[in-house]
PDB file of C-alpha atoms in Angstrom:
ATOM      1  CA  UNK A 268       0.000   0.000   0.000  1.00 45.00           C
ATOM      2  CA  UNK A 269       2.851   2.403   0.758  1.00 48.00           C
ATOM      3  CA  UNK A 270       4.870   1.631  -2.345  1.00 50.00           C
ATOM      4  CA  UNK A 271       2.041   2.067  -4.858  1.00 53.00           C
ATOM      5  CA  UNK A 272       0.846   5.368  -3.416  1.00 56.00           C
ATOM      6  CA  UNK A 273       0.336   8.164  -5.958  1.00 58.00           C
ATOM      7  CA  UNK A 274       3.478   9.881  -4.629  1.00 56.00           C
ATOM      8  CA  UNK A 275       5.992   7.107  -3.770  1.00 53.00           C
ATOM      9  CA  UNK A 276       9.024   9.382  -3.580  1.00 51.00           C
ATOM     10  CA  UNK A 277       7.940  11.700  -0.768  1.00 52.00           C
ATOM     11  CA  UNK A 278       7.858  10.854   2.935  1.00 45.00           C
ATOM     12  CA  UNK A 279       4.449   9.735   4.162  1.00 46.00           C
ATOM     13  CA  UNK A 280       3.405   9.904   7.788  1.00 34.00           C
ATOM     14  CA  UNK A 281       4.908   6.916   9.605  1.00 29.00           C
ATOM     15  CA  UNK A 282       6.601   5.532   6.491  1.00 34.00           C
ATOM     16  CA  UNK A 283      10.323   5.573   5.754  1.00 39.00           C
ATOM     17  CA  UNK A 284      10.713   6.605   2.125  1.00 66.00           C
ATOM     18  CA  UNK A 285      13.326   7.883  -0.247  1.00 69.00           C
ATOM     19  CA  UNK A 286      14.335  11.261   1.179  1.00 71.00           C
ATOM     20  CA  UNK A 287      14.126  10.152   4.803  1.00 75.00           C
ATOM     21  CA  UNK A 288      16.308   7.109   4.171  1.00 76.00           C
ATOM     22  CA  UNK A 289      18.830   9.072   2.122  1.00 77.00           C
ATOM     23  CA  UNK A 290      19.263  11.521   4.989  1.00 79.00           C
ATOM     24  CA  UNK A 291      19.673   8.719   7.527  1.00 80.00           C
ATOM     25  CA  UNK A 292      22.243   6.978   5.331  1.00 80.00           C
ATOM     26  CA  UNK A 293      24.260  10.203   5.269  1.00 81.00           C
ATOM     27  CA  UNK A 294      24.041  10.514   9.066  1.00 82.00           C
ATOM     28  CA  UNK A 295      25.090   6.904   9.614  1.00 80.00           C
ATOM     29  CA  UNK A 296      28.049   7.421   7.286  1.00 79.00           C
ATOM     30  CA  UNK A 297      29.385   9.812   9.901  1.00 80.00           C
ATOM     31  CA  UNK A 298      28.940   7.024  12.458  1.00 79.00           C
ATOM     32  CA  UNK A 299      31.328   4.848  10.490  1.00 82.00           C
ATOM     33  CA  UNK A 300      34.161   7.378  10.729  1.00 85.00           C
ATOM     34  CA  UNK A 301      34.843   6.832  14.455  1.00 85.00           C
ATOM     35  CA  UNK A 302      34.472   3.083  13.962  1.00 83.00           C
ATOM     36  CA  UNK A 303      37.178   3.114  11.300  1.00 82.00           C
ATOM     37  CA  UNK A 304      39.360   5.453  13.370  1.00 82.00           C
ATOM     38  CA  UNK A 305      39.131   3.356  16.539  1.00 80.00           C
ATOM     39  CA  UNK A 306      39.514  -0.002  14.818  1.00 79.00           C
ATOM     40  CA  UNK A 307      41.863  -2.115  16.955  1.00 71.00           C
ATOM     41  CA  UNK A 308      44.583  -2.370  14.299  1.00 70.00           C
ATOM     42  CA  UNK A 309      47.221  -3.847  16.587  1.00 69.00           C
ATOM     43  CA  UNK A 310      45.003  -6.440  18.198  1.00 71.00           C
ATOM     44  CA  UNK A 311      44.190  -9.871  16.861  1.00 74.00           C
ATOM     45  CA  UNK A 312      40.718  -9.793  18.428  1.00 80.00           C
ATOM     46  CA  UNK A 313      37.791  -7.487  17.832  1.00 80.00           C
ATOM     47  CA  UNK A 314      35.511  -6.837  20.802  1.00 84.00           C
ATOM     48  CA  UNK A 315      31.877  -7.898  20.644  1.00 89.00           C
ATOM     49  CA  UNK A 316      30.822  -4.267  21.211  1.00 88.00           C
ATOM     50  CA  UNK A 317      32.792  -3.125  18.169  1.00 85.00           C
ATOM     51  CA  UNK A 318      31.587  -6.020  16.028  1.00 86.00           C
ATOM     52  CA  UNK A 319      27.962  -5.478  17.124  1.00 90.00           C
ATOM     53  CA  UNK A 320      28.145  -1.768  16.310  1.00 87.00           C
ATOM     54  CA  UNK A 321      29.514  -2.462  12.820  1.00 86.00           C
ATOM     55  CA  UNK A 322      26.802  -5.073  12.199  1.00 90.00           C
ATOM     56  CA  UNK A 323      24.030  -2.755  13.481  1.00 89.00           C
ATOM     57  CA  UNK A 324      25.137   0.174  11.306  1.00 86.00           C
ATOM     58  CA  UNK A 325      25.559  -2.122   8.298  1.00 86.00           C
ATOM     59  CA  UNK A 326      22.094  -3.618   8.793  1.00 90.00           C
ATOM     60  CA  UNK A 327      20.478  -0.199   9.088  1.00 87.00           C
ATOM     61  CA  UNK A 328      22.328   1.027   6.001  1.00 84.00           C
ATOM     62  CA  UNK A 329      21.225  -2.062   4.077  1.00 86.00           C
ATOM     63  CA  UNK A 330      17.630  -1.600   5.236  1.00 86.00           C
ATOM     64  CA  UNK A 331      17.631   2.069   4.195  1.00 82.00           C
ATOM     65  CA  UNK A 332      19.202   1.142   0.860  1.00 82.00           C
ATOM     66  CA  UNK A 333      16.436  -1.412   0.182  1.00 83.00           C
ATOM     67  CA  UNK A 334      13.779   1.201   0.955  1.00 79.00           C
ATOM     68  CA  UNK A 335      15.406   3.703  -1.401  1.00 79.00           C
ATOM     69  CA  UNK A 336      15.578   1.038  -4.127  1.00 81.00           C
ATOM     70  CA  UNK A 337      11.933   0.042  -3.579  1.00 79.00           C
ATOM     71  CA  UNK A 338      10.776   3.667  -3.713  1.00 77.00           C
ATOM     72  CA  UNK A 339      12.727   4.155  -6.936  1.00 78.00           C
ATOM     73  CA  UNK A 340      11.274   1.005  -8.517  1.00 79.00           C
ATOM     74  CA  UNK A 341       7.802   2.109  -7.459  1.00 78.00           C
ATOM     75  CA  UNK A 342       8.346   5.420  -9.200  1.00 77.00           C
ATOM     76  CA  UNK A 343       9.656   3.684 -12.327  1.00 79.00           C
ATOM     77  CA  UNK A 344       6.662   1.370 -12.472  1.00 79.00           C
ATOM     78  CA  UNK A 345       4.276   4.298 -11.996  1.00 76.00           C
ATOM     79  CA  UNK A 346       5.724   6.264 -14.917  1.00 76.00           C
ATOM     80  CA  UNK A 347       6.364   3.292 -17.210  1.00 78.00           C
ATOM     81  CA  UNK A 348       4.784   3.608 -20.615  1.00 77.00           C
ATOM     82  CA  UNK A 349       2.315   0.746 -21.043  1.00 77.00           C
ATOM     83  CA  UNK A 350       3.390   0.379 -24.683  1.00 77.00           C
ATOM     84  CA  UNK A 351       6.967  -0.562 -23.694  1.00 79.00           C
ATOM     85  CA  UNK A 352       6.464  -1.243 -19.954  1.00 70.00           C
ATOM     86  CA  UNK A 353       8.864  -4.094 -19.228  1.00 80.00           C
ATOM     87  CA  UNK A 354      11.591  -2.794 -21.513  1.00 84.00           C
ATOM     88  CA  UNK A 355      11.321   0.683 -20.039  1.00 81.00           C
ATOM     89  CA  UNK A 356      11.450  -0.626 -16.470  1.00 83.00           C
ATOM     90  CA  UNK A 357      14.470  -2.775 -17.265  1.00 86.00           C
ATOM     91  CA  UNK A 358      16.311   0.131 -18.878  1.00 87.00           C
ATOM     92  CA  UNK A 359      15.658   2.605 -16.063  1.00 84.00           C
ATOM     93  CA  UNK A 360      16.460   0.092 -13.303  1.00 85.00           C
ATOM     94  CA  UNK A 361      19.662  -0.924 -15.112  1.00 90.00           C
ATOM     95  CA  UNK A 362      20.763   2.705 -15.375  1.00 90.00           C
ATOM     96  CA  UNK A 363      19.955   3.171 -11.682  1.00 86.00           C
ATOM     97  CA  UNK A 364      22.032   0.131 -10.716  1.00 87.00           C
ATOM     98  CA  UNK A 365      24.940   1.132 -12.967  1.00 92.00           C
ATOM     99  CA  UNK A 366      24.942   4.615 -11.458  1.00 87.00           C
ATOM    100  CA  UNK A 367      25.124   3.170  -7.958  1.00 83.00           C
ATOM    101  CA  UNK A 368      27.865   0.681  -8.802  1.00 88.00           C
ATOM    102  CA  UNK A 369      29.957   3.180 -10.779  1.00 91.00           C
ATOM    103  CA  UNK A 370      30.003   5.683  -7.938  1.00 88.00           C
ATOM    104  CA  UNK A 371      30.901   3.005  -5.373  1.00 87.00           C
ATOM    105  CA  UNK A 372      33.776   1.820  -7.576  1.00 92.00           C
ATOM    106  CA  UNK A 373      34.993   5.390  -8.107  1.00 92.00           C
ATOM    107  CA  UNK A 374      34.905   6.115  -4.363  1.00 91.00           C
ATOM    108  CA  UNK A 375      36.925   2.992  -3.535  1.00 91.00           C
ATOM    109  CA  UNK A 376      39.474   3.894  -6.213  1.00 93.00           C
ATOM    110  CA  UNK A 377      39.753   7.461  -4.901  1.00 93.00           C
ATOM    111  CA  UNK A 378      40.287   6.247  -1.322  1.00 91.00           C
ATOM    112  CA  UNK A 379      43.298   4.251  -2.497  1.00 89.00           C
ATOM    113  CA  UNK A 380      44.523   7.113  -4.672  1.00 90.00           C
ATOM    114  CA  UNK A 381      44.295   9.696  -1.853  1.00 88.00           C
ATOM    115  CA  UNK A 382      45.915   7.516   0.832  1.00 86.00           C
ATOM    116  CA  UNK A 383      49.507   8.574   1.433  1.00 81.00           C
ATOM    117  CA  UNK A 384      51.914   6.378   3.367  1.00 73.00           C
ATOM    118  CA  UNK A 385      54.923   7.656   5.272  1.00 64.00           C
ATOM    119  CA  UNK A 386      58.523   7.453   4.053  1.00 54.00           C
ATOM    120  CA  UNK A 387      60.015   4.161   2.929  1.00 52.00           C
ATOM    121  CA  UNK A 388      62.320   3.836   5.950  1.00 45.00           C
ATOM    122  CA  UNK A 389      59.473   4.275   8.403  1.00 51.00           C
ATOM    123  CA  UNK A 390      57.276   1.942   6.387  1.00 50.00           C
ATOM    124  CA  UNK A 391      59.792  -0.892   6.489  1.00 52.00           C
ATOM    125  CA  UNK A 392      60.325  -0.324  10.238  1.00 53.00           C
ATOM    126  CA  UNK A 393      56.608  -0.319  11.017  1.00 52.00           C
ATOM    127  CA  UNK A 394      55.810  -3.214   8.723  1.00 53.00           C
ATOM    128  CA  UNK A 395      58.477  -5.263  10.527  1.00 53.00           C
ATOM    129  CA  UNK A 396      57.369  -4.341  14.059  1.00 54.00           C
ATOM    130  CA  UNK A 397      53.707  -3.453  13.675  1.00 56.00           C
ATOM    131  CA  UNK A 398      52.737  -5.474  10.631  1.00 53.00           C
ATOM    132  CA  UNK A 399      51.634  -2.516   8.482  1.00 55.00           C
ATOM    133  CA  UNK A 400      53.059   0.750   7.174  1.00 54.00           C
ATOM    134  CA  UNK A 401      52.150   3.996   8.909  1.00 60.00           C
ATOM    135  CA  UNK A 402      49.606   5.914   6.900  1.00 55.00           C
ATOM    136  CA  UNK A 403      50.165   9.636   7.177  1.00 73.00           C
ATOM    137  CA  UNK A 404      47.037  10.638   5.254  1.00 79.00           C
ATOM    138  CA  UNK A 405      44.144   8.199   5.027  1.00 83.00           C
ATOM    139  CA  UNK A 406      42.082   8.669   1.876  1.00 86.00           C
ATOM    140  CA  UNK A 407      38.978   7.331   3.644  1.00 88.00           C
ATOM    141  CA  UNK A 408      38.647  10.464   5.777  1.00 88.00           C
ATOM    142  CA  UNK A 409      39.192  12.753   2.791  1.00 89.00           C
ATOM    143  CA  UNK A 410      36.530  10.939   0.768  1.00 91.00           C
ATOM    144  CA  UNK A 411      34.052  10.956   3.673  1.00 89.00           C
ATOM    145  CA  UNK A 412      34.560  14.709   4.071  1.00 88.00           C
ATOM    146  CA  UNK A 413      34.152  15.316   0.325  1.00 90.00           C
ATOM    147  CA  UNK A 414      31.070  13.097   0.120  1.00 86.00           C
ATOM    148  CA  UNK A 415      29.539  14.803   3.160  1.00 84.00           C
ATOM    149  CA  UNK A 416      30.119  18.218   1.594  1.00 87.00           C
ATOM    150  CA  UNK A 417      28.687  16.977  -1.688  1.00 88.00           C
ATOM    151  CA  UNK A 418      25.633  15.510   0.063  1.00 84.00           C
ATOM    152  CA  UNK A 419      24.854  18.842   1.734  1.00 82.00           C
ATOM    153  CA  UNK A 420      24.962  20.444  -1.698  1.00 87.00           C
ATOM    154  CA  UNK A 421      23.072  17.714  -3.597  1.00 84.00           C
ATOM    155  CA  UNK A 422      20.295  16.744  -1.125  1.00 80.00           C
ATOM    156  CA  UNK A 423      18.397  20.062  -1.506  1.00 80.00           C
ATOM    157  CA  UNK A 424      18.602  19.624  -5.293  1.00 82.00           C
ATOM    158  CA  UNK A 425      17.306  16.041  -4.978  1.00 78.00           C
ATOM    159  CA  UNK A 426      14.469  17.273  -2.761  1.00 76.00           C
ATOM    160  CA  UNK A 427      13.434  19.785  -5.449  1.00 78.00           C
ATOM    161  CA  UNK A 428      13.739  17.170  -8.209  1.00 78.00           C
ATOM    162  CA  UNK A 429      11.611  14.679  -6.268  1.00 74.00           C
ATOM    163  CA  UNK A 430       8.925  17.341  -5.795  1.00 73.00           C
ATOM    164  CA  UNK A 431       9.060  18.131  -9.528  1.00 78.00           C
ATOM    165  CA  UNK A 432       8.881  14.438 -10.512  1.00 75.00           C
ATOM    166  CA  UNK A 433       5.913  13.839  -8.229  1.00 71.00           C
ATOM    167  CA  UNK A 434       4.045  16.808  -9.733  1.00 74.00           C
ATOM    168  CA  UNK A 435       4.714  15.642 -13.279  1.00 76.00           C
ATOM    169  CA  UNK A 436       1.808  13.725 -14.778  1.00 76.00           C
ATOM    170  CA  UNK A 437       2.417  10.104 -15.796  1.00 73.00           C
ATOM    171  CA  UNK A 438       1.423  11.074 -19.356  1.00 74.00           C
ATOM    172  CA  UNK A 439       4.511  13.289 -19.652  1.00 76.00           C
ATOM    173  CA  UNK A 440       6.827  10.300 -19.119  1.00 75.00           C
ATOM    174  CA  UNK A 441       5.436   8.244 -21.999  1.00 73.00           C
ATOM    175  CA  UNK A 442       7.586   7.590 -25.049  1.00 71.00           C
ATOM    176  CA  UNK A 443       4.956   8.663 -27.599  1.00 67.00           C
ATOM    177  CA  UNK A 444       1.797   9.687 -25.764  1.00 55.00           C
ATOM    178  CA  UNK A 445      -1.476   9.116 -27.555  1.00 58.00           C
ATOM    179  CA  UNK A 446      -3.861  12.058 -27.675  1.00 64.00           C
ATOM    180  CA  UNK A 447      -6.684   9.955 -26.243  1.00 62.00           C
ATOM    181  CA  UNK A 448      -4.567   9.392 -23.079  1.00 59.00           C
ATOM    182  CA  UNK A 449      -3.834  13.089 -22.521  1.00 61.00           C
ATOM    183  CA  UNK A 450      -5.253  14.241 -19.178  1.00 62.00           C
ATOM    184  CA  UNK A 451      -7.837  16.991 -19.132  1.00 64.00           C
ATOM    185  CA  UNK A 452      -6.303  18.696 -16.101  1.00 59.00           C
ATOM    186  CA  UNK A 453      -2.632  19.186 -15.190  1.00 52.00           C
ATOM    187  CA  UNK A 454      -3.480  18.520 -11.487  1.00 52.00           C
ATOM    188  CA  UNK A 455      -4.812  15.046 -12.285  1.00 48.00           C
ATOM    189  CA  UNK A 456      -2.676  11.957 -11.422  1.00 48.00           C
TER     190      UNK A 456
END
């Protein structure tokens, strides 16, 4: 009932939807920063508290991601042109998935690119005694800061786009709309 509502992309009372989940995913990203910083790098055991926190944040992030995906698929199915329905849905969902995977791959590449290790002499010393080189600049923190800044810039734009998409009539999304299907009123859904 919540997914097939006339406006699946906006938050409904009591329902977690696209914008709400996107905001919570951004907030929980900041929760991962201290977890990465305080990871027990020189210990062979990870405490149950630490492990439980990582699992809880990962589960919530996965849950929010599924809700965002479901809201997006609901929107795609609402606007799908009946003449090419399945093909259209497949195309739009594929582009959505490729966009998500491409950005995740780019972020992981940039983390590695922006990570700077200390000098060679210190690295060999630390790798012998500590098991890993000392990292003087960790690309993870740079990327988190850049992504956080970008999210504060992009989320208001997404909010406006979602409002625009929800006000757009389904007829306007069709590949070649037939005149008989044209709505009589622009307010009609």
